[in-house]
Short mmCIF file of C-alpha atoms in Angstrom, two decimals:
data_model
loop_
_atom_site.label_atom_id
_atom_site.label_comp_id
_atom_site.label_asym_id
_atom_site.label_seq_id
_atom_site.Cartn_x
_atom_site.Cartn_y
_atom_site.Cartn_z
CA MET A 1 7.02 -19.60 5.08
CA LEU A 2 4.73 -16.57 4.98
CA LEU A 3 2.92 -15.33 1.89
CA ALA A 4 1.91 -11.68 2.30
CA ILE A 5 -0.77 -10.38 -0.08
CA ASP A 6 -1.63 -6.71 -0.51
CA CYS A 7 -4.67 -6.26 -2.74
CA GLY A 8 -5.21 -2.65 -3.84
CA ASN A 9 -7.78 -1.13 -6.16
CA THR A 10 -5.39 -1.33 -9.13
CA ASN A 11 -2.69 -3.92 -8.35
CA THR A 12 -2.20 -6.90 -6.08
CA VAL A 13 1.25 -7.65 -4.64
CA PHE A 14 2.42 -11.07 -3.44
CA SER A 15 5.59 -11.38 -1.34
CA ILE A 16 7.24 -14.42 0.25
CA TRP A 17 8.81 -13.74 3.66
CA ASP A 18 11.22 -16.21 5.27
CA GLY A 19 11.25 -14.53 8.67
CA ALA A 20 14.20 -12.28 7.93
CA ARG A 21 13.76 -10.99 4.39
CA PHE A 22 11.52 -11.06 1.34
CA LEU A 23 12.62 -13.82 -1.02
CA ALA A 24 10.49 -12.57 -3.92
CA THR A 25 7.80 -10.03 -4.74
CA TRP A 26 5.37 -10.13 -7.66
CA ARG A 27 2.66 -7.80 -8.86
CA THR A 28 -0.49 -8.44 -10.88
CA SER A 29 -3.60 -6.47 -11.77
CA THR A 30 -6.48 -6.68 -9.31
CA GLU A 31 -9.39 -8.64 -10.82
CA TRP A 32 -12.13 -9.95 -8.56
CA GLN A 33 -13.09 -12.54 -11.19
CA ARG A 34 -9.71 -14.31 -10.93
CA THR A 35 -10.19 -17.76 -9.41
CA ALA A 36 -8.09 -19.51 -6.78
CA ASP A 37 -6.82 -21.92 -9.45
CA GLN A 38 -5.67 -19.04 -11.65
CA TYR A 39 -3.86 -17.42 -8.73
CA PHE A 40 -2.09 -20.69 -7.96
CA VAL A 41 -0.99 -21.35 -11.55
CA TRP A 42 0.33 -17.80 -11.85
CA LEU A 43 2.13 -17.94 -8.51
CA SER A 44 3.58 -21.43 -9.09
CA THR A 45 4.94 -20.43 -12.49
CA LEU A 46 6.74 -17.42 -11.02
CA MET A 47 8.15 -19.46 -8.14
CA GLN A 48 9.48 -22.06 -10.55
CA ALA A 49 10.99 -19.37 -12.78
CA GLN A 50 12.94 -18.03 -9.78
CA LYS A 51 13.78 -21.55 -8.58
CA LEU A 52 12.05 -20.98 -5.26
CA ASP A 53 11.45 -24.32 -3.57
CA VAL A 54 9.56 -23.25 -0.47
CA THR A 55 6.51 -24.40 1.46
CA ILE A 56 3.93 -21.73 2.22
CA ASP A 57 2.17 -22.46 5.50
CA GLU A 58 1.06 -18.96 6.54
CA VAL A 59 -0.81 -16.26 4.64
CA ILE A 60 -1.83 -12.74 5.58
CA ILE A 61 -4.07 -10.60 3.36
CA SER A 62 -4.81 -6.89 3.21
CA SER A 63 -7.47 -5.99 0.67
CA THR A 64 -9.27 -2.78 -0.20
CA VAL A 65 -11.39 -4.79 -2.66
CA PRO A 66 -13.69 -7.04 -0.59
CA ARG A 67 -14.80 -9.18 -3.56
CA VAL A 68 -11.24 -10.43 -4.08
CA VAL A 69 -10.89 -11.89 -0.60
CA PHE A 70 -13.13 -14.92 -1.18
CA ASN A 71 -10.97 -16.42 -3.93
CA LEU A 72 -7.79 -15.63 -2.00
CA ARG A 73 -9.23 -17.53 0.96
CA VAL A 74 -9.98 -20.47 -1.33
CA LEU A 75 -6.39 -20.29 -2.63
CA CYS A 76 -5.07 -20.59 0.92
CA ASN A 77 -7.41 -23.40 1.94
CA ARG A 78 -7.05 -25.45 -1.24
CA TYR A 79 -3.36 -25.11 -2.05
CA PHE A 80 -1.60 -24.06 1.16
CA ASP A 81 -3.81 -25.87 3.67
CA CYS A 82 -4.05 -22.86 5.96
CA ARG A 83 -6.52 -20.25 7.08
CA PRO A 84 -5.31 -16.77 6.15
CA LEU A 85 -5.25 -13.78 8.45
CA VAL A 86 -7.28 -10.97 6.90
CA VAL A 87 -6.49 -7.48 8.16
CA GLY A 88 -9.63 -5.70 9.30
CA LYS A 89 -11.44 -8.87 10.36
CA PRO A 90 -12.10 -9.46 14.09
CA GLU A 91 -9.77 -12.47 14.27
CA CYS A 92 -6.81 -10.37 13.06
CA ARG A 93 -5.45 -8.43 16.03
CA LEU A 94 -3.54 -5.16 15.62
CA PRO A 95 -0.53 -4.08 17.71
CA THR A 96 -2.42 -0.86 18.59
CA GLN A 97 -6.10 -0.22 17.97
CA PRO A 98 -7.00 2.84 15.84
CA ARG A 99 -8.53 5.83 17.58
CA VAL A 100 -11.20 7.18 15.24
CA ASP A 101 -14.91 8.01 15.36
CA GLU A 102 -17.06 5.17 16.63
CA GLY A 103 -18.35 3.02 13.79
CA THR A 104 -15.64 4.16 11.36
CA GLN A 105 -14.10 1.36 9.32
CA VAL A 106 -10.46 2.15 8.59
CA GLY A 107 -9.06 0.81 5.31
CA PRO A 108 -6.83 -2.24 5.89
CA ASP A 109 -4.07 -0.70 3.79
CA ARG A 110 -3.91 2.24 6.19
CA LEU A 111 -3.77 -0.04 9.22
CA VAL A 112 -0.95 -2.04 7.63
CA ASN A 113 1.02 1.08 6.69
CA THR A 114 0.61 2.34 10.25
CA ALA A 115 1.97 -0.90 11.73
CA GLY A 116 4.91 -1.02 9.32
CA ALA A 117 5.85 2.63 9.75
CA PHE A 118 5.65 2.51 13.56
CA ASP A 119 7.79 -0.62 13.68
CA ARG A 120 10.54 1.09 11.67
CA HIS A 121 10.32 4.72 12.78
CA GLY A 122 8.36 4.93 16.03
CA GLY A 123 5.40 7.28 16.43
CA ASP A 124 4.44 10.83 15.49
CA LEU A 125 4.41 10.07 11.77
CA ILE A 126 2.63 11.09 8.58
CA VAL A 127 2.57 8.26 6.04
CA VAL A 128 1.90 9.48 2.49
CA ASP A 129 0.90 6.60 0.20
CA PHE A 130 0.70 7.20 -3.56
CA GLY A 131 -1.82 4.59 -4.63
CA THR A 132 -5.09 4.74 -6.55
CA ALA A 133 -5.88 7.38 -3.93
CA THR A 134 -3.22 9.51 -2.27
CA THR A 135 -3.63 8.90 1.45
CA PHE A 136 -2.13 10.61 4.48
CA ASP A 137 -2.10 8.48 7.64
CA VAL A 138 -1.34 10.03 11.03
CA VAL A 139 0.42 7.67 13.44
CA ALA A 140 0.39 8.67 17.12
CA GLU A 141 3.23 8.38 19.60
CA ASP A 142 2.04 4.94 20.73
CA GLY A 143 1.60 3.60 17.17
CA ALA A 144 -2.17 4.08 16.87
CA TYR A 145 -3.76 5.24 13.63
CA VAL A 146 -5.58 8.44 14.62
CA GLY A 147 -6.95 9.66 11.29
CA GLY A 148 -5.74 11.21 8.08
CA VAL A 149 -6.62 12.54 4.67
CA ILE A 150 -7.74 10.97 1.37
CA ALA A 151 -7.11 12.77 -1.92
CA PRO A 152 -7.53 11.59 -5.53
CA GLY A 153 -4.57 9.57 -6.78
CA VAL A 154 -2.17 10.96 -9.36
CA ASN A 155 -3.05 8.53 -12.15
CA LEU A 156 -6.74 8.82 -11.30
CA SER A 157 -6.53 12.58 -11.73
CA LEU A 158 -4.76 12.23 -15.07
CA GLU A 159 -7.35 9.73 -16.31
CA ALA A 160 -10.24 11.97 -15.21
CA LEU A 161 -8.67 14.95 -16.99
CA HIS A 162 -8.22 12.96 -20.18
CA GLN A 163 -11.78 11.62 -20.12
CA ALA A 164 -13.46 14.93 -19.26
CA ALA A 165 -11.52 17.07 -21.74
CA ALA A 166 -11.55 15.41 -25.15
CA ALA A 167 -8.84 17.66 -26.59
CA LEU A 168 -6.34 16.84 -23.84
CA PRO A 169 -4.11 13.79 -24.31
CA HIS A 170 -3.29 11.16 -21.72
CA VAL A 171 0.27 11.73 -20.49
CA ASP A 172 2.73 9.92 -18.24
CA VAL A 173 3.63 11.35 -14.86
CA THR A 174 7.13 12.81 -14.88
CA LYS A 175 9.03 15.73 -13.43
CA PRO A 176 8.94 18.55 -16.02
CA GLN A 177 12.06 20.52 -16.90
CA GLN A 178 10.33 23.78 -15.98
CA VAL A 179 7.07 24.90 -14.42
CA ILE A 180 5.83 26.88 -17.43
CA GLY A 181 4.92 24.39 -20.14
CA THR A 182 5.36 25.39 -23.77
CA ASN A 183 3.14 22.62 -25.18
CA THR A 184 0.01 20.79 -24.04
CA VAL A 185 1.79 17.70 -22.70
CA ALA A 186 4.30 19.79 -20.74
CA CYS A 187 1.49 21.92 -19.31
CA ILE A 188 -0.38 18.87 -18.06
CA GLN A 189 2.77 17.27 -16.63
CA SER A 190 3.66 20.48 -14.81
CA GLY A 191 0.15 20.87 -13.42
CA VAL A 192 0.04 17.31 -12.12
CA PHE A 193 3.60 17.09 -10.81
CA TRP A 194 3.86 20.49 -9.13
CA GLY A 195 0.21 20.38 -8.14
CA TYR A 196 0.79 17.20 -6.14
CA VAL A 197 4.02 18.54 -4.67
CA GLY A 198 2.00 21.48 -3.40
CA LEU A 199 -0.80 19.21 -2.20
CA VAL A 200 1.58 17.02 -0.18
CA GLN A 201 3.41 19.99 1.30
CA GLY A 202 0.22 21.85 2.13
CA ILE A 203 -1.58 18.93 3.77
CA CYS A 204 1.48 17.82 5.75
CA ASP A 205 2.02 21.38 7.00
CA ARG A 206 -1.60 21.59 8.12
CA ILE A 207 -1.43 18.18 9.83
CA ARG A 208 1.72 19.23 11.68
CA GLY A 209 0.08 22.48 12.74
CA GLU A 210 -3.03 20.70 14.02
CA TYR A 211 -1.07 17.89 15.67
CA ASP A 212 1.20 20.49 17.28
CA ARG A 213 4.40 18.46 17.58
CA ASP A 214 7.33 17.36 15.42
CA MET A 215 6.38 14.66 12.91
CA THR A 216 8.35 12.48 10.49
CA ILE A 217 6.95 12.20 6.98
CA ILE A 218 7.23 8.79 5.29
CA GLY A 219 6.60 8.42 1.56
CA THR A 220 5.51 5.10 0.07
CA GLY A 221 3.82 3.79 -3.07
CA GLY A 222 5.12 3.58 -6.62
CA LEU A 223 5.27 7.33 -7.30
CA ALA A 224 6.86 8.38 -3.99
CA PRO A 225 10.45 8.43 -5.37
CA LEU A 226 9.31 10.55 -8.33
CA PHE A 227 7.70 13.18 -6.12
CA ALA A 228 10.67 13.17 -3.77
CA GLN A 229 12.55 14.86 -6.65
CA GLY A 230 10.24 17.86 -6.53
CA ASP A 231 11.24 19.18 -3.16
CA VAL A 232 12.15 17.95 0.30
CA LEU A 233 8.77 16.28 0.74
CA PHE A 234 9.74 13.23 2.79
CA ASP A 235 12.09 12.36 5.60
CA ARG A 236 12.15 8.74 4.43
CA ILE A 237 11.06 6.73 1.38
CA GLU A 238 9.85 3.17 2.06
CA ASP A 239 9.28 1.02 -1.02
CA ASP A 240 8.10 -2.05 0.90
CA LEU A 241 6.26 -0.40 3.78
CA THR A 242 2.93 -2.16 3.24
CA MET A 243 4.49 -5.60 2.89
CA HIS A 244 6.61 -4.97 5.98
CA GLY A 245 3.49 -3.96 7.87
CA LEU A 246 1.86 -7.26 6.95
CA THR A 247 4.79 -9.19 8.44
CA VAL A 248 4.58 -7.09 11.62
CA ILE A 249 0.85 -7.80 12.06
CA ASN A 250 1.34 -11.50 11.31
CA ALA A 251 4.13 -11.77 13.89
CA TYR A 252 2.00 -9.94 16.49
CA ASN A 253 -0.87 -12.40 15.97
CA LYS A 254 1.47 -15.39 16.33
CA GLU A 255 2.88 -13.97 19.57
CA SER A 256 -0.65 -13.37 20.88
CA GLU A 257 -1.81 -16.94 20.36
#
């Protein structure tokens, strides 16, 4: 049984894959101080609560936080008796190598999203991921990651606004009833929501113009469904794109052995 781990700057997601479907998915905050023993106790408790009696013998990890990887490796060695695949490391092969400037290190989350999106939708894609940062990944016809865009994440922008302007409250992200706000909270919500709708539309239009061919836009990340309400931003919404990408890369490495 495969345990797929996606460690982002804010949250870490664990999913158990039986070869055909995800049996369970859990989310926790990303903390580099968390030990392998703490991970195991947390994971075991959740598996017992869902009455999952499975044996994990494979693990694949994607992490944008390098300091977390050590304890996840210890978790795999100590409790699952296996050596994990870590996306971005030389021993982890990719279905198609990225085509970027020499010496550029592409974030593992972007490589995983590329693999997952290509497997489901083919090439000529823009993958928009609403995470701590809002990223735009361009996937070529053959499935290679060929570059993209990084913008501040929605919640990061809200937090920065709240911290920099003492009189402005911290608000939740939601679709406002109208563009013109009649109170401070509504004004902030409108600025963030419609501002990011415009950002996504504008960047995708420019990517399409520069790429000069038809492209499919895939939305993923927790806030993708919310922003899909704003306009026809995406051709598809994929809630589990990153986890699917991890299973694709793991299967490719097994086939290549």
